[in-house]
Amino acid sequence: MTIALRRLYEIVEASPLAKKIWVVDSYAAGHQTVQRMARELGSVTNLEIATIEGLARSRALPALAAGGLTYASRGETYWIVFSLMRSVATASWSGYVPPALVAPGVADRFHRALTELREAGVSSEDIAIEAFEQRAKGEYIRGLYSAYEQSLAQHRIVDFAGLSRLAAPARTDAATLFLLDGGVRLSEVGRAMLERLAGDRGALRIEPEPDFLAPESDFPIDAVDWFRALGPLAESKEALRRAAASGVPWDDCELLLSDYAGYVPALYGLCRRFDIPATFAGGLPIGYSELGKAALGYLDWLASGYRADALAGAMKLGGVRPPEDAEFRRSDAIRLLESSGIGWGRERYVLLTSNPYERDTDRVAAEWLDRLIRRWLLPVPAKASDWSAADVADGLAAFLADCRPPAAAADASVVAAVAELREQLGRWAADRIGAADALAVVRRRLTGCAVEADSSPQPGKLHVASIEQGGLSGRRFSIALGMSEEHWSASVRQDPVLLDDERARLSDALETSGSRALREREARGRRLGSIRGRVVFGYSSLRLAEDAESSPAYELLQLYRAARGEPEADFETLDAAIGEPSGWVGAGGFAADLEDGMTRALQTPDRMLRDGAAEVFRLFPSLAAGAAAVAARKEPIVGPYDGLVPSLAQAAAEGDGADGASPIRSFSASKLETYAKCPLLFFYQEVLGVRPKEIVEYDRTRWLDAMQRGQLLHDIFCEYMSETAKQGGHDRGRLEGICERKLLEAAARVPPPSPHIYAKECDAVRKDVAVFWRMESRRESKPRWFELELHKDEGSFALELADGFRLSLRGYVDRIDEVGDHRYKIIDYKTGQPKYYDEGAFYAGGTQIQHALYALAVEQWLRRTGADPEARVTEAAYAFPTERGLGEEVSRPQEGRRDDTVALLRRTLEAIRGGLFPPTDKPELCRRCDYAAVCGSHAEWKKHARAFPENRDRLAPLLEVNGSV
Ligand code: SF4
């Protein structure tokens, strides 16, 4: 029972039949007080709870209606100030804050200053320029204030100050007893209004509860305990540990935070982790709800210059899903987006629909994405300087409409907050303020919203509140956190617009920074004074960011002195009494989780760490298996942990995909070459079907990536050679014409980042084409087929090797030339450097098999299709028709190599079917490999394994593949 509560109860009980209005800071505070009174003293009748704003709104209604006026909240009047500050360039007083410097935060400061002046009863005419340190500032504030008053009058709007003045007593007010909570800070206009409403009887002020350290306080000083911790996270965990250990039900516990915003993320995360039901009086930042994260993700996407990865992230957070009957999943669409090559840039989203897609489902998914993105961008102008905050909010609303329906209350409050924001911005913020400011405004408003706010404690739940909001619940166990000097002491920083001296000169009703800090400190002390039952105080003795010590608040020392009867005690005595700080795993006693328990079990009495590996592995068999795998990989003998998996590979190679393995339905030259380079890489890709995430990073300094550029050159060469074959002769003009047309087509498909980059890369392509021209003008062979597709659509080409040995093959041959009667040469264009294609290395350990494989395949294709039943492919060549490749050509004569090729292919398939997938013996390859994060140092550990005698038999087929020259 608190002193203030008893006083209120006695007054209410003394006039049971009269109507009483209890004027409080917030409805939540009023309801908690009344509930506590009913619980501890008995129920009361005819008591209505009201706030000053609520009273003003209800008592000014008739005047608003009669005058055709509209009330604008503080959130709405902000827009009037913002808009005036940005549009006053022509006013004589406007020089102090030029419109170009008016950011949303700057406008916020001036809006607060004008609001304070209005509510202190100071009008623009009352403002003396001499009251300000600088004349220009005084002129600016007076001019802005006057413009604001005129704007209100012109638009028939009233703000809170205007509303308070319009408020008139209701018919029943004459017989009403107005009771004012003495802790409420009334502005000048609020005080005047209350006096008017209460009439001659005046409002009866109920003295607030005394400060918890005041001699007259009933604060339970004998039931106090304290602790300190290494940072707010450890402090929050220790608080929950103590609450759980207390045996008090969660709904009889309250946590009071001196720094709500600083502590609530840690407490929220811990409550979720330990499954503790909790209410948060001030709610949680919007980013704690799924839709809130998605909303911020949408803003990040716009702010990033439309980065495709930012959009993919926002879509995932928002649960944007394809229609029920779609034949693709959201992950397919996001993969398309990430691998589209868009990178960033609004205009580059055209790539979604202009990219070629082999599969119909990909095209449909891309079209679906395109429709969505257009909808999300429709309200946002293409030109950044044309954006308004309302445009951004409209785009955000369109995005959220396509996200998953709100599943939790927090998500619903995000949707409601955005709807309210749109409504407000639509009315007040249509000015074109440019992308940066428009985004800043919307982000500021959104991050200012709280979700899951439960201002009143709920049954069954721990209640978490700021000290200012809490302390009224009457719960039996309270813990106050953040009792360090740093968190407890209120800020005494001056307001940057109205300085303390200026305030003092302008009006006595304007609060200075010193008096504000004192009032806030007193209010906190009185809130703590309302606590009864057991109380624990905690503080962080370590400032983690600065790695510096932090002192407890002076009030904690005073509390200690009073509780222990040691008036001379100093901070050192207090520290010694509190004992060792609690870390993440606590200092002893109650263990909050397995981590606490295990870490404590691993500590010796003198706080050294025991070797607990055996115990950890006993408790966690999967960790033990992982440790065994690492140990085995470090051994020279190859085994199951090194990719030797005969059963899995057999099943996969036979096409049944057993044990989750993806069936290898057909081979290509590149797959076989990958196997020879690193069998483990082949295993990841082809057997397990694990693909690296394809995220194309957009580089502002590059137009086409290596693959796009290679494709462009192939297209130019192919079209030119096809035309040449038809028309029977070379023509440089034709080649250059094709090159220019293909460049334009590529630019339409992939928008260049700038004209300069485009021109530079076009020149480089033209130079490559010139190299190609030089090579072709010297060539004597007769070009016959180009971009020949060996397989048909989804099928494969059955390559007959020997004795029923057959290989299902898929592949494209760049070009086939006729070099003599029934004799052919295969040409494969390469856009890289020739140095990797040594003339002496025919198969290069199986890593260059394409030329020989295609030689066999093309020969069979020519014969089988009847193109030339006597065809023989006698040569294959890698051509390098680019500046980088110096126009070189590396030849691989095929005559007499057929048996070698068949033997190599047979051994490669034997190794694959035998499940031999050890890591490469060239660890340097790992540096550029997408799977390096998975393999770690595996290749390094097994670098010499192939030479180890015990491994020779096991790896025999692979050793033969790699031994082929
Ligand atoms: S990281 Fe090295 S060992 Fe692992 S798959 Fe890639 S190349 Fe092979």
XYZ file of N, CA and C in Angstrom, residues 7 12 50 165 191 204 317 387 415 461 516 546 574 604 653 695 706 745 781 806 862 870 872 880 904 911 928 958:
84
model
N -4.222 8.046 0.188
C -4.803 9.393 0.188
C -5.883 9.493 -0.882
N -11.684 9.616 -2.475
C -12.736 9.022 -3.322
C -13.847 8.446 -2.435
N -8.628 10.196 -16.758
C -8.476 11.072 -17.941
C -7.049 11.591 -18.020
N -7.304 25.868 -25.275
C -7.970 27.174 -25.090
C -9.448 27.089 -25.429
N -2.626 23.666 -17.588
C -3.004 24.076 -16.225
C -4.188 25.034 -16.272
N -8.111 19.152 -7.177
C -7.439 18.728 -5.952
C -6.186 17.927 -6.297
N 11.915 -11.704 -45.768
C 11.405 -11.291 -44.454
C 9.891 -11.132 -44.479
N 10.700 12.663 -55.269
C 10.048 11.840 -54.238
C 9.437 12.705 -53.128
N 1.211 -3.056 -39.857
C 0.310 -2.698 -40.970
C -0.509 -1.464 -40.582
N 2.028 -13.119 -16.909
C 3.209 -12.611 -17.626
C 4.070 -11.685 -16.760
N 14.584 20.387 -15.917
C 14.002 19.179 -16.513
C 14.686 17.930 -15.942
N 33.365 0.688 -24.463
C 34.642 1.381 -24.196
C 35.585 0.523 -23.375
N 30.348 -0.386 -0.904
C 29.191 -0.902 -1.655
C 29.644 -2.018 -2.596
N 36.970 -24.730 -12.375
C 37.513 -25.223 -11.110
C 37.177 -24.184 -10.034
N 24.751 -42.802 -59.752
C 25.153 -43.037 -61.135
C 24.135 -43.899 -61.865
N 24.552 -15.217 -56.475
C 24.211 -13.806 -56.275
C 25.156 -13.006 -57.136
N 31.891 -11.630 -67.199
C 32.684 -12.463 -68.105
C 31.781 -13.379 -68.937
N 21.735 -4.718 -79.016
C 20.797 -5.680 -78.414
C 21.211 -5.988 -76.969
N 40.266 -23.579 -93.743
C 39.213 -24.606 -93.641
C 37.854 -24.001 -93.979
N 28.628 -46.956 -73.261
C 27.904 -45.832 -73.855
C 27.862 -44.679 -72.826
N 27.773 -36.744 -87.227
C 27.811 -36.533 -88.680
C 27.384 -37.809 -89.411
N 30.793 -40.840 -93.942
C 32.197 -41.277 -93.863
C 33.052 -40.288 -93.052
N 35.267 -38.150 -90.540
C 36.285 -38.397 -89.525
C 36.703 -37.042 -88.960
N 41.436 -18.640 -79.591
C 41.385 -17.513 -78.648
C 41.259 -16.208 -79.438
N 40.253 -43.315 -71.147
C 40.171 -42.268 -70.125
C 38.731 -42.096 -69.641
N 35.705 -44.486 -61.806
C 36.035 -43.796 -60.551
C 34.779 -43.171 -59.937
N 39.730 -20.290 -55.153
C 38.696 -19.708 -56.017
C 37.434 -20.580 -56.042
N 41.029 -43.234 -60.228
C 41.238 -41.782 -60.193
C 42.693 -41.446 -60.513
